[in-house]
mmCIF file of C-alpha atoms in Angstrom:
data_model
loop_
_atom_site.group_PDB
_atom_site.id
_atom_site.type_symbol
_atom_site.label_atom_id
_atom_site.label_comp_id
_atom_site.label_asym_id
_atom_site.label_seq_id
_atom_site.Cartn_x
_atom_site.Cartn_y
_atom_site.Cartn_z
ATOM 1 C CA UNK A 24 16.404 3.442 -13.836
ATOM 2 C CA UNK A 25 13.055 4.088 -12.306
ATOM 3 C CA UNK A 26 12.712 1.955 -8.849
ATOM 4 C CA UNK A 27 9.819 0.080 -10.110
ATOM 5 C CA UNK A 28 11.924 -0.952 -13.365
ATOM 6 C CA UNK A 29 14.790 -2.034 -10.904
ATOM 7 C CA UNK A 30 12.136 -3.871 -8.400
ATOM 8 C CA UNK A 31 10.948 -5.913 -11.843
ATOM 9 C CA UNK A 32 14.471 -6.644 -12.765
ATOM 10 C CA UNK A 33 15.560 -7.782 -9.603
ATOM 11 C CA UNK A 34 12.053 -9.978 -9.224
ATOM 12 C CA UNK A 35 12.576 -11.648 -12.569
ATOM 13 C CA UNK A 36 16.482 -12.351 -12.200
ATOM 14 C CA UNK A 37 15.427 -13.651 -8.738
ATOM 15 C CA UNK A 38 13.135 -15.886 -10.410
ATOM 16 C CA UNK A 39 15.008 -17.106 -13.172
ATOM 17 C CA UNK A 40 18.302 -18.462 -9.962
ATOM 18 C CA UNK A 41 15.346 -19.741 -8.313
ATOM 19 C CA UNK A 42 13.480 -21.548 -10.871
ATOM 20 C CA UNK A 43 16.658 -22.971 -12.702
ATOM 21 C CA UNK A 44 17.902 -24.163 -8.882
ATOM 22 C CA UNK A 45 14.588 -26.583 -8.736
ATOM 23 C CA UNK A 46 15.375 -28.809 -11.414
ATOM 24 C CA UNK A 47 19.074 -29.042 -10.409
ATOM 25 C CA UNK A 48 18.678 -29.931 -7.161
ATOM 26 C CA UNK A 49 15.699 -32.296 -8.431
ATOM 27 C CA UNK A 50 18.578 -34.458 -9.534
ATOM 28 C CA UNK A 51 20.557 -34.585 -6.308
ATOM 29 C CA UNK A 52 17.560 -35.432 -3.905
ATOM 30 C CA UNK A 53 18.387 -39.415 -3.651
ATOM 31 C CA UNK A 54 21.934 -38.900 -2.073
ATOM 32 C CA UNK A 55 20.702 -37.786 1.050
ATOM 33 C CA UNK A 56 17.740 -36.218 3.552
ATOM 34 C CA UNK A 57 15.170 -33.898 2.892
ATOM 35 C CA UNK A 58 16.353 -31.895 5.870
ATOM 36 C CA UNK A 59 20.135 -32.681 5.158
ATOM 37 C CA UNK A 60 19.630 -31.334 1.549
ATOM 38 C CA UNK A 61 17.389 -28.068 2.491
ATOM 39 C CA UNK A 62 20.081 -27.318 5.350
ATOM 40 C CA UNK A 63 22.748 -27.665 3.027
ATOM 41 C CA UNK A 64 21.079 -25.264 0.432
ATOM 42 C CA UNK A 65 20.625 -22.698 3.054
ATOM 43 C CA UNK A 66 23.926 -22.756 4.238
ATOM 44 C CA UNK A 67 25.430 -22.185 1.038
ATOM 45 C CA UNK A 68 22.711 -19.045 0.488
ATOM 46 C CA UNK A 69 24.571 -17.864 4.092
ATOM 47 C CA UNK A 70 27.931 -18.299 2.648
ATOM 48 C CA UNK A 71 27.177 -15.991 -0.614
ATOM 49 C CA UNK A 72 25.785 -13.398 1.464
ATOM 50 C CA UNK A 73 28.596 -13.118 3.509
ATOM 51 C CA UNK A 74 30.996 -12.757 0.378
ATOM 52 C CA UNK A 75 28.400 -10.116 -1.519
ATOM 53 C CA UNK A 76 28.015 -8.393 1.992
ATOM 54 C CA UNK A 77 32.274 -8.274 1.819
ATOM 55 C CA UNK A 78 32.814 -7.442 -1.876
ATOM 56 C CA UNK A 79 30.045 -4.426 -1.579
ATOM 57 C CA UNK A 80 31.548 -3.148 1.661
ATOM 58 C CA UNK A 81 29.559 -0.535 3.439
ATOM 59 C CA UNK A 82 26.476 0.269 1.782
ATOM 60 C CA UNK A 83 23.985 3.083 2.712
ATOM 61 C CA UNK A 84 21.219 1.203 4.138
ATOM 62 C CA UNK A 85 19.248 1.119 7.368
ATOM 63 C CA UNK A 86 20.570 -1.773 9.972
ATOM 64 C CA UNK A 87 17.796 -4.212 11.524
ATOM 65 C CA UNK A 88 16.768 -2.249 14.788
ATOM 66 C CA UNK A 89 15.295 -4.439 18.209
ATOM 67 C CA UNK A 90 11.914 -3.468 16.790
ATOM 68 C CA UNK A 91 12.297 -5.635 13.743
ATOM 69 C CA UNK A 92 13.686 -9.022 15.571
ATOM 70 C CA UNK A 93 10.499 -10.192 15.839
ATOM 71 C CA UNK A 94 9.381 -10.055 12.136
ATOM 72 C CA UNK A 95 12.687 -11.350 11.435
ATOM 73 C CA UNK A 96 12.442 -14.306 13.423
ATOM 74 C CA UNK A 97 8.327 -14.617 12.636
ATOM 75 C CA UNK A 98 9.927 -15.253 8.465
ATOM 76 C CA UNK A 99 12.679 -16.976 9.356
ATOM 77 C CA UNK A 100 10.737 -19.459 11.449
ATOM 78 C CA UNK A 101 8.129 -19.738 8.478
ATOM 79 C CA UNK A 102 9.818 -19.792 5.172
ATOM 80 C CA UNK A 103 13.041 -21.200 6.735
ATOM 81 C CA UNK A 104 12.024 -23.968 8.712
ATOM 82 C CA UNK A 105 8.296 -24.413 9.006
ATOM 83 C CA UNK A 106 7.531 -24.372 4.706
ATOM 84 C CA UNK A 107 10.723 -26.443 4.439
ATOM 85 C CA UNK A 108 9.297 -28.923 7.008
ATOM 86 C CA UNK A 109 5.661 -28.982 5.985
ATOM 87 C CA UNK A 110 6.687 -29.455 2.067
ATOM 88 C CA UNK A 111 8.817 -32.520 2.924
ATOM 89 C CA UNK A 112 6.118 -33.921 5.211
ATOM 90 C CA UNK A 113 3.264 -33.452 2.381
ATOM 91 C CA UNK A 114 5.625 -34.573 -0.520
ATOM 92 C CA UNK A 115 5.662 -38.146 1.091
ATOM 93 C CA UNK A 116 1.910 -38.019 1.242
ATOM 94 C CA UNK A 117 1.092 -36.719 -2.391
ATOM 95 C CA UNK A 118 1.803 -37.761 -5.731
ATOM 96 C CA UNK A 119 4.027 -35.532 -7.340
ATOM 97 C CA UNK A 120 1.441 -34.248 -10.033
ATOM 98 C CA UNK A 121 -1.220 -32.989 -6.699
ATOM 99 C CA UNK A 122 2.276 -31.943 -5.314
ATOM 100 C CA UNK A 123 2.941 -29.642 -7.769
ATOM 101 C CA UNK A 124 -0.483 -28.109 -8.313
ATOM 102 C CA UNK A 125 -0.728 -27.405 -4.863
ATOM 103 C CA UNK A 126 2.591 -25.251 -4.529
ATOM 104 C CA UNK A 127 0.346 -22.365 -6.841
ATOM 105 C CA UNK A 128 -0.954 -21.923 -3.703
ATOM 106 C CA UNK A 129 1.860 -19.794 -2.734
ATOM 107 C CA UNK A 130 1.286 -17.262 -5.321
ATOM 108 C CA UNK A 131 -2.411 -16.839 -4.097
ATOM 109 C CA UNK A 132 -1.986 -16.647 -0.253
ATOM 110 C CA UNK A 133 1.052 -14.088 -1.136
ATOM 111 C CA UNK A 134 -1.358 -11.817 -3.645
ATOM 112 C CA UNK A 135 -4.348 -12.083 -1.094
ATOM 113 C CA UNK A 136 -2.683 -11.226 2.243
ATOM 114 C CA UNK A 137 -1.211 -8.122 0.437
ATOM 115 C CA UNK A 138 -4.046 -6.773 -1.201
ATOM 116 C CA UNK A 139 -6.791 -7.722 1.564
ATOM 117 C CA UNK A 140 -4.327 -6.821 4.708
ATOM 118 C CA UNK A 141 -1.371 -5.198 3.414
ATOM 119 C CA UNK A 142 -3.396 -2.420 1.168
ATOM 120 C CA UNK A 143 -1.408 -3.147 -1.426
ATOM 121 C CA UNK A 144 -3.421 -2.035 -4.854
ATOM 122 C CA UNK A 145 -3.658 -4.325 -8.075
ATOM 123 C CA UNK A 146 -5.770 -2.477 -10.718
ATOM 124 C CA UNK A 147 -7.487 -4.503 -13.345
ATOM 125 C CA UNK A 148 -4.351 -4.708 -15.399
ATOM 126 C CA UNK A 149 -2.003 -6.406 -12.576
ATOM 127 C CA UNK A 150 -5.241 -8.867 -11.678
ATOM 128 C CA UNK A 151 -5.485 -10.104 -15.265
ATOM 129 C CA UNK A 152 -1.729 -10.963 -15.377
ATOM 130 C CA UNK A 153 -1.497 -12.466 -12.185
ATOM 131 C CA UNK A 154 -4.219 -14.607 -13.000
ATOM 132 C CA UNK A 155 -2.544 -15.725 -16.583
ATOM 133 C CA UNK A 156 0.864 -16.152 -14.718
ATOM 134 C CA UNK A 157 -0.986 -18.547 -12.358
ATOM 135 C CA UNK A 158 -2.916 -19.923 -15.000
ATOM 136 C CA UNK A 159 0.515 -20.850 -16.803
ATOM 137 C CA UNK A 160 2.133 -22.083 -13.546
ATOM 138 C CA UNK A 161 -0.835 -23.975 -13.512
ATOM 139 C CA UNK A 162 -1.099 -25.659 -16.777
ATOM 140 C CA UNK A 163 2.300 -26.395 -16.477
ATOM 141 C CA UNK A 164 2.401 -28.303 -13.290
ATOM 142 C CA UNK A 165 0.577 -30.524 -15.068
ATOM 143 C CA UNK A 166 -1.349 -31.994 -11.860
ATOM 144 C CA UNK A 167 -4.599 -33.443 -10.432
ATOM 145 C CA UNK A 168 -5.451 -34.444 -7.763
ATOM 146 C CA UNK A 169 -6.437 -37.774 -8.183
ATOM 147 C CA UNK A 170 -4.633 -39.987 -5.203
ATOM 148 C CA UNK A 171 -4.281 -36.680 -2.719
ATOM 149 C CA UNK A 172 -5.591 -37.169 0.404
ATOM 150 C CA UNK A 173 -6.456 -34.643 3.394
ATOM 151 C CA UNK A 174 -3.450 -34.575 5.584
ATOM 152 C CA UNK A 175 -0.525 -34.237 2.213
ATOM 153 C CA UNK A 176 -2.456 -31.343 1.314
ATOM 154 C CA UNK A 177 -3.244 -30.147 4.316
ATOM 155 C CA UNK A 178 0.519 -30.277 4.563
ATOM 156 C CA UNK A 179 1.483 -28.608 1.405
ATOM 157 C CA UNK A 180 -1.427 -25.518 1.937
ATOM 158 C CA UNK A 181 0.942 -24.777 4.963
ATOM 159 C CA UNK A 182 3.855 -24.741 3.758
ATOM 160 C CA UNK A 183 3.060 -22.470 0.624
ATOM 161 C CA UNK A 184 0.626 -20.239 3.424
ATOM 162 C CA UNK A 185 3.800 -19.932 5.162
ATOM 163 C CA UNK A 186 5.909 -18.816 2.060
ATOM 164 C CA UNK A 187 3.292 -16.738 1.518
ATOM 165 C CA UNK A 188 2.616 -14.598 4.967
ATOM 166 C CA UNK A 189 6.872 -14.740 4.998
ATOM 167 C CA UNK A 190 6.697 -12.954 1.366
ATOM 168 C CA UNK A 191 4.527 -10.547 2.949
ATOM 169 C CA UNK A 192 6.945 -9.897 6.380
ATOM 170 C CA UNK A 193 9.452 -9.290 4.200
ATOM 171 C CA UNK A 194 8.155 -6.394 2.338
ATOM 172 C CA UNK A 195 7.814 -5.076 5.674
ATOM 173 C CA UNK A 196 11.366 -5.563 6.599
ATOM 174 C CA UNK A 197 12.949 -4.311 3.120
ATOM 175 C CA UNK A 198 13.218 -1.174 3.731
ATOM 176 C CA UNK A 199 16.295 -2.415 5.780
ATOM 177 C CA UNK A 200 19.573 -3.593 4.531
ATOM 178 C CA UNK A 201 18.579 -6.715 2.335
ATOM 179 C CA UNK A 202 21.671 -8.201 2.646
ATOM 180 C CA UNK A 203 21.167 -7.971 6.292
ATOM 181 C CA UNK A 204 18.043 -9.524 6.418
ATOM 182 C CA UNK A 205 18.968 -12.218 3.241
ATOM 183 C CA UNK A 206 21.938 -13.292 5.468
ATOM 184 C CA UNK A 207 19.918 -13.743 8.941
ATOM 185 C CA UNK A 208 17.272 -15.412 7.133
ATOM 186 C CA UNK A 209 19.528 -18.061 5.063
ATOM 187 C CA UNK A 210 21.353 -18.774 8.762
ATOM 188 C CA UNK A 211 18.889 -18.878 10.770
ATOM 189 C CA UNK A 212 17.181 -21.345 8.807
ATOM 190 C CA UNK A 213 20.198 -23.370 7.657
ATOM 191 C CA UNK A 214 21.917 -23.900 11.441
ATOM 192 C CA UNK A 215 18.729 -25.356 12.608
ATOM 193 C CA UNK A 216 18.070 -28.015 9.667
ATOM 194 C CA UNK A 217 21.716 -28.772 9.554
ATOM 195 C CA UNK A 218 22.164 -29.311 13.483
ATOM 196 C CA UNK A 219 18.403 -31.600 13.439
ATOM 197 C CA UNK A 220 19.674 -33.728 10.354
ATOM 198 C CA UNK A 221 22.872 -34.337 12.695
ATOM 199 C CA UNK A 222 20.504 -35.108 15.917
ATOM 200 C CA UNK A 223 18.367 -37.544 14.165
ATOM 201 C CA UNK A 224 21.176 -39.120 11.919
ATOM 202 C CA UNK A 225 20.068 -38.191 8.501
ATOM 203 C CA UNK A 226 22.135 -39.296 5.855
ATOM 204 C CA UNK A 227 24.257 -36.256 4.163
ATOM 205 C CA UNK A 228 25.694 -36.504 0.593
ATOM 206 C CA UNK A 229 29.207 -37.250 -0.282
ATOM 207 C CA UNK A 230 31.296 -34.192 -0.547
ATOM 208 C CA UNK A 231 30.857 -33.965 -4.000
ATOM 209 C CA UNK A 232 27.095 -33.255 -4.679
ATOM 210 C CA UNK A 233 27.542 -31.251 -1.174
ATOM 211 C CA UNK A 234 29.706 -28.363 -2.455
ATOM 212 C CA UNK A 235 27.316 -28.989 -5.736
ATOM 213 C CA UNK A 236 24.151 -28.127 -3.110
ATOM 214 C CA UNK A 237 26.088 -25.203 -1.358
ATOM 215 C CA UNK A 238 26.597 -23.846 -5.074
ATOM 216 C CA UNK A 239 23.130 -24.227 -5.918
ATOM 217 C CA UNK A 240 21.989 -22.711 -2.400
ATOM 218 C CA UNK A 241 24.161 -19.606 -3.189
ATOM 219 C CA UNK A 242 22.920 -18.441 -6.364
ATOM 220 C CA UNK A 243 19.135 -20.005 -5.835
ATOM 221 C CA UNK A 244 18.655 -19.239 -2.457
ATOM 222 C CA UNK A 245 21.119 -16.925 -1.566
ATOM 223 C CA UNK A 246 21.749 -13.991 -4.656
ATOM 224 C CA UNK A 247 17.822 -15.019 -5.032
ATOM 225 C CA UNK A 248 16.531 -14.191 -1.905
ATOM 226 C CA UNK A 249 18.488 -10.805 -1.644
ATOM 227 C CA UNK A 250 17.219 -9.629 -5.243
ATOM 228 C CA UNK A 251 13.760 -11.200 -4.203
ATOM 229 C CA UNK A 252 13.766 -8.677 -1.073
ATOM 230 C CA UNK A 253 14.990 -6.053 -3.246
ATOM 231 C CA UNK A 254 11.668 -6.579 -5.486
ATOM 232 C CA UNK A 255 9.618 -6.493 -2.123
ATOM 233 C CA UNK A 256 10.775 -3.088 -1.733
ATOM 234 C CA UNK A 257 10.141 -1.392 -5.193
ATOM 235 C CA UNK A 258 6.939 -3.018 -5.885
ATOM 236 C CA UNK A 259 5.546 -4.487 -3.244
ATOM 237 C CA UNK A 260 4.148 -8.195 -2.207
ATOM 238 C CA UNK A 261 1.681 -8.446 -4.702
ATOM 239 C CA UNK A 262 3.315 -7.332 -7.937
ATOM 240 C CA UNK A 263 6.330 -9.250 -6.417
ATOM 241 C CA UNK A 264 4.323 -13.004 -6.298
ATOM 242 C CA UNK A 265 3.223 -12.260 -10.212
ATOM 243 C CA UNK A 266 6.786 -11.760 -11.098
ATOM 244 C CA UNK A 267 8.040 -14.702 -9.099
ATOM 245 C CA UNK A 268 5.416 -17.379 -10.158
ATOM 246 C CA UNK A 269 6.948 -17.331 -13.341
ATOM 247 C CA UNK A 270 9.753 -19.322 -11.532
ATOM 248 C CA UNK A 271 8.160 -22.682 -12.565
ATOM 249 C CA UNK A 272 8.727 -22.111 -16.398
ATOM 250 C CA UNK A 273 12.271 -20.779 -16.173
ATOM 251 C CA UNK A 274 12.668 -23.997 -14.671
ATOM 252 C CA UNK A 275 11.111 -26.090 -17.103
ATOM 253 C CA UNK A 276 12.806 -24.562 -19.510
ATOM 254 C CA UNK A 277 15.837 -24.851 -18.060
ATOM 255 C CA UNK A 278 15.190 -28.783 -17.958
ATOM 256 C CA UNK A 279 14.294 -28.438 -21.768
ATOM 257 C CA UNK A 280 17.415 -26.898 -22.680
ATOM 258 C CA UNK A 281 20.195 -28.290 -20.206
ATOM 259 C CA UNK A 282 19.027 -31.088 -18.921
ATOM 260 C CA UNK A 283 17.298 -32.263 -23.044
ATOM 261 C CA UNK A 284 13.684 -32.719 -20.802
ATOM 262 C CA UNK A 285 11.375 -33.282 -24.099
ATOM 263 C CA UNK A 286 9.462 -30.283 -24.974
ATOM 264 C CA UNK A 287 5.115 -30.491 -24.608
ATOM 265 C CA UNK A 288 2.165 -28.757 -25.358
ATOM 266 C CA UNK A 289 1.745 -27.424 -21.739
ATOM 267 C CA UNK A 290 5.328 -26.122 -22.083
ATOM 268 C CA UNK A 291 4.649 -24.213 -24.297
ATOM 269 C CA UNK A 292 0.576 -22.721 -23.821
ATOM 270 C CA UNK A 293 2.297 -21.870 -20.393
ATOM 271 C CA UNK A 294 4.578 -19.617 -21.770
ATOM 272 C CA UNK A 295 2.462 -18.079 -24.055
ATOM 273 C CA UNK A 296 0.019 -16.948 -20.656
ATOM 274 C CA UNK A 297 2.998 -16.353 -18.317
ATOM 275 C CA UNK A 298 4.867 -14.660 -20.947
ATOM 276 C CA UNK A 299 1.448 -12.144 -21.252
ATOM 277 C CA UNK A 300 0.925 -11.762 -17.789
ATOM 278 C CA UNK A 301 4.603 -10.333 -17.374
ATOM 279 C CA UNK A 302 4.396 -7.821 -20.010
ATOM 280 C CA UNK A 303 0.940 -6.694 -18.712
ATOM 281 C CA UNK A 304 2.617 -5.534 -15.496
ATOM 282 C CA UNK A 305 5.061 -4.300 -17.264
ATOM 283 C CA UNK A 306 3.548 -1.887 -19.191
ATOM 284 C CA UNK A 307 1.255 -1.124 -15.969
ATOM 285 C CA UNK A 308 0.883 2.678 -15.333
ATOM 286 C CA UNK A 309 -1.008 3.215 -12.492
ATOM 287 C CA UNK A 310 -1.953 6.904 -11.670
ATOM 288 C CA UNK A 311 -3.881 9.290 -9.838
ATOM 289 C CA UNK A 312 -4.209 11.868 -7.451
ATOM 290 C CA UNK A 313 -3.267 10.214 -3.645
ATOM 291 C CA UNK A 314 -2.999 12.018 -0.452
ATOM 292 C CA UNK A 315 -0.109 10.996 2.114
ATOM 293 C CA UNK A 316 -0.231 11.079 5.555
ATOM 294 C CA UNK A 317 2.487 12.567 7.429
ATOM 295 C CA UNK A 318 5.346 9.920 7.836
ATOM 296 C CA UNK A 319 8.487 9.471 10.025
ATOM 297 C CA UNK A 320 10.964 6.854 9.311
ATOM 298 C CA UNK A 321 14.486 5.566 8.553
ATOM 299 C CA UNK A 322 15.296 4.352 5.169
ATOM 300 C CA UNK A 323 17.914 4.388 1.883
ATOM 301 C CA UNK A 324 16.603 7.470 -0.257
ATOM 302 C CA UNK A 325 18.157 9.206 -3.630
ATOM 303 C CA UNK A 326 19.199 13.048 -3.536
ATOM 304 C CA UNK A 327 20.814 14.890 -6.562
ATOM 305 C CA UNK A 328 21.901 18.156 -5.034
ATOM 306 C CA UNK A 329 22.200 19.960 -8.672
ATOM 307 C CA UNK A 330 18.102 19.287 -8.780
ATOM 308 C CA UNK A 331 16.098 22.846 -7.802
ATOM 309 C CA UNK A 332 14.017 20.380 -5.724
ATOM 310 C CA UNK A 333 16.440 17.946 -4.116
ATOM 311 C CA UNK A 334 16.273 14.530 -5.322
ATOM 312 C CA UNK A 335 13.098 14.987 -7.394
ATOM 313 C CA UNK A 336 10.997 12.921 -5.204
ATOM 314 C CA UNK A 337 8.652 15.275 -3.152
ATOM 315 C CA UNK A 338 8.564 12.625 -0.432
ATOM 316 C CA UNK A 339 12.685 13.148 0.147
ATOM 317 C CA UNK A 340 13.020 16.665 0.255
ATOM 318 C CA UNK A 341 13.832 17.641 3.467
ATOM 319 C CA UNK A 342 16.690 19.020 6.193
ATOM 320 C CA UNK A 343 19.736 17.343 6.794
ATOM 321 C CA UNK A 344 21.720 17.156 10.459
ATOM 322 C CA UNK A 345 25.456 17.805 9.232
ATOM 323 C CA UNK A 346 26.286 14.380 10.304
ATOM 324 C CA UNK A 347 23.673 12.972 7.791
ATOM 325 C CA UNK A 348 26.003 14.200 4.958
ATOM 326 C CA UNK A 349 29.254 13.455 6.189
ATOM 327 C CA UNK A 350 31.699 12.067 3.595
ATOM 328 C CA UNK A 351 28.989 12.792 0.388
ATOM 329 C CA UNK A 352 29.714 14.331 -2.399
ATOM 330 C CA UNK A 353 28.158 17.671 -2.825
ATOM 331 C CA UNK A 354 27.687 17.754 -6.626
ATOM 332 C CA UNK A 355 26.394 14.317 -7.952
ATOM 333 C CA UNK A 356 23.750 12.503 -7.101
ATOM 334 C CA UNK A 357 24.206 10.474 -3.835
ATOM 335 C CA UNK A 358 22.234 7.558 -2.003
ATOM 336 C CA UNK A 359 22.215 7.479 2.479
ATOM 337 C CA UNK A 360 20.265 6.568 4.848
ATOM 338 C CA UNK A 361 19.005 8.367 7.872
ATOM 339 C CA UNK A 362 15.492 8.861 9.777
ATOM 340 C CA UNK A 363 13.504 12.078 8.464
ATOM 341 C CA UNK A 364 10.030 12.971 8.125
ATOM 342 C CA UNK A 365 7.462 12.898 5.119
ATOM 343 C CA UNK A 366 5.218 16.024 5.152
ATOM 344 C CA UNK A 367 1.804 15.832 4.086
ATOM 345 C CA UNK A 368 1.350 15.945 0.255
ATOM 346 C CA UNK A 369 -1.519 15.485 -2.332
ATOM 347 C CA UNK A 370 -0.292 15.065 -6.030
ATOM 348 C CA UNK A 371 -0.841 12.561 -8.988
ATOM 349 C CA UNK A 372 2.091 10.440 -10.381
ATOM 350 C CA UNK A 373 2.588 7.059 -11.872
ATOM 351 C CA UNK A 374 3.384 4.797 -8.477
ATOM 352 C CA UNK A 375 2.883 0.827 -7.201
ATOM 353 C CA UNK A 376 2.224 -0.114 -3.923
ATOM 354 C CA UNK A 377 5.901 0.366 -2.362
ATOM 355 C CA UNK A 378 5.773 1.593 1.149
ATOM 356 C CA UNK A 379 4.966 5.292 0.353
ATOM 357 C CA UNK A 380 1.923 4.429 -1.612
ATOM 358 C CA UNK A 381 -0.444 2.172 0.924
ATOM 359 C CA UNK A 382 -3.378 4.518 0.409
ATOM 360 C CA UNK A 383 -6.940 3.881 -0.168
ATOM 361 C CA UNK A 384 -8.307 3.850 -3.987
#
C-alpha cells in the first residue's frame, strides 16, 4: 500500500471513532461537568496509548527530540485545553443549531493555514471536494444563526482556530513516533482538566458512565488521534481536514442506525456531497516535474534491499553507518529510522503535500 492510500485509510478510520464518539458521549453529558467529562475522555485516550504503545513494542520511529517540546506543548495547550475550554464556554452562549454551524469552522482555518502558510498544494480537484465535504457538514448541521450573539461565537471561532493551527503543528511533529506524540498529547491535556474539575468541585459521573467515558475516550480520542497523526504524515494538513470533516455524518449516521435518530432530507443530500468530495480526493493524481532542495533529517523510511535502487524512493537512497542496520534483515524489505540526507533531485511522480513535497507550483 502506497503511503498516500494508508494516510486516507488511517484519516477516514480516524474519522469514523471520532464521529461515532460524538453522539455517544452526547448522551452522557448531564451526569457530570463539561471539564469533568472532557478530562475523563482524555484520560481514557492516555490509557489506550499506553496499551497500543505496549502491545506494538519497539517500533522504528524517531523519538520527540528537545527541539520539538515546544510544538508539543504549543498543540497540547490548544487542542487539549484551550478548544476544550473555549467550546464549553461558547456552548452555554449559543443555541445548539449556531453551535453546530460554527464548529465547520475548523475544517476552514485547518485547510487555510496549510495551504496559505504551510505550502501545502490543493489542485482544483482537492478544492472542489473540500468544499462539497464542507458543504455536507454544513447542510447537515442543520444551523442558523438566529439567537447567536458576539461573545458564544467569538468563543466557538477559537476553539475550532485552535483545533485548527493544532491540526497544522501536528503535521509538523508526525514525522515522529505518533504514538509518542498521541500519548503526550491525550496526558497532557487530560491531567490538567481532571486536576481543575477536582479544584473547583465539578461534579464527576458515577463509576458507571465513567469507565463508559474512558471507553469512549480510548477509541475516539485515543486510537483516533494516533491514526489522525498518522494521516498528517502521508497527506498532509489539508487533504487531512477534507477527510476528517466527514466526521459529522459518520456520526449522524451512527445516531440513525444505533441510537434509531429518524432519518431527514439533510441526512441524506449530505451524504450524497460528502460522499463526492471523498472519492474526488481519492481518485486525485497530482503530478509533475518538482525540484527538491537538499534535505537533512531524521525520520521512519522503507528500504527493500533486493531493489537495484534501494527502497525505490529516490529520496531514501543513501549510505548507512553499520549501526543504522543493526538487527535488520538483509533480504526483505525493512522499515528504521535514522538521520540521513536528501540530495538534490528534479523528477515527475504522482505525490501530495507530505513533508518531501512543500514546493512551489
Amino acid at each position: 500500500m502506497t503511503s498516500p492510500r494508508r494516510g486516507q485509510l488511517a484519516g477516514l478510520t480516524a474519522a469514523v471513532l471520532f464521529g461515532c464518539s460524538a453522539p455517544l458521549i452526547s448522551t452522557l453529558t448531564g451526569s457530570g461537568s463539561a471539564l469533568s467529562i472532557a478530562g475523563l475522555l482524555y484520560a481514557g485516550a492516555t490509557l489506550a496509548l499506553l496499551v497500543v504503545r505496549l502491545v506494538r513494542g519497539t517500533q522504528a520511529e524517531t523519538p520527540l527530540s528537545r527541539q520539538d517540546w515546544p510544538a508539543l506543548a504549543a498543540l497540547t495547550l490548544l487542542g487539549g485545553v484551550v478548544g476544550p475550554l473555549a467550546l464549553v464556554l461558547g456552548l452555554a452562549r449559543l443555541p445548539a443549531a449556531s453551535s453546530s454551524l460554527l464548529l465547520n469552522l475548523e475544517a476552514v482555518f485547518t485547510l487555510a493555514i496549510a495551504v496559505l502558510l504551510g505550502r501545502e498544494y490543493l489542485g482544483r480537484r482537492g478544492l472542489v471536494s473540500a468544499a462539497l465535504t464542507i458543504a455536507g457538514a454544513v447542510l447537515l448541521s442543520e444551523g442558523s444563526l438566529n439567537g447567536a450573539n458576539g461573545l458564544g461565537a467569538a468563543l466557538i471561532a477559537l476553539a475550532t482556530l485552535a483545533w485548527g493551527i493544532d491540526n497544522n503543528l501536528s503535521q509538523r511533529l508526525s514525522l515522529r513516533d505518533p504514538i509518542q506524540i498521541a500519548t503526550a498529547k491525550a496526558a497532557g491535556a487530560s491531567l490538567p482538566m481532571l486536576l481543575l474539575a477536582l479544584l473547583l468541585g465539578h461534579a464527576f459521573p458515577p463509576l458507571p458512565v465513567a469507565l463508559a467515558l474512558l471507553a469512549i475516550g480510548a477509541l475516539g480520542y485515543g486510537i483516533s488521534i494516533w491514526l489522525d497523526l498518522l494521516a498528517l504524515r502521508d497527506l498532509g494538513a489539508a487533504r487531512e481536514a477534507v477527510l476528517f470533516s466527514t466526521a459529522p455524518f459518520v456520526g449522524a449516521l451512527f445516531s440513525l442506525l444505533v441510537l434509531r435518530d429518524s432519518l431527514s432530507a439533510p441526512l441524506l443530500l449530505a451524504a450524497g456531497l460528502m460522499g463526492a468530495g471523498v472519492v474526488l480526493l481519492l481518485l486525485e493524481q497530482h503530478s509533475h516535474r518538482h525540484r527538491h532542495e537538499p534535505l537533512l533529517h531524521d525520520h521512519r523510511h522503507r528500504h527493500d534491499p533486493r531493489g537495484e535502487q534501494g527502497s525505490g524512493n529516490p529520496h531514501h537512497e543513501h549510505h548507512h553507518a553499520p549501526q543504522d542496520l543493526e538487527g535488520l534483515p538483509a533480504d526483505r524489505p525493512f522499515w528504521h529510522a535514522h538521520e540521513h540526507h536528501h540530495r538534490e533531485i528534479e523528477h515527475a511522480h504522482p505525490h501530495v503535500s507530505d513533508a518531501h513535497h512543500r514546493h512551489r507550483h
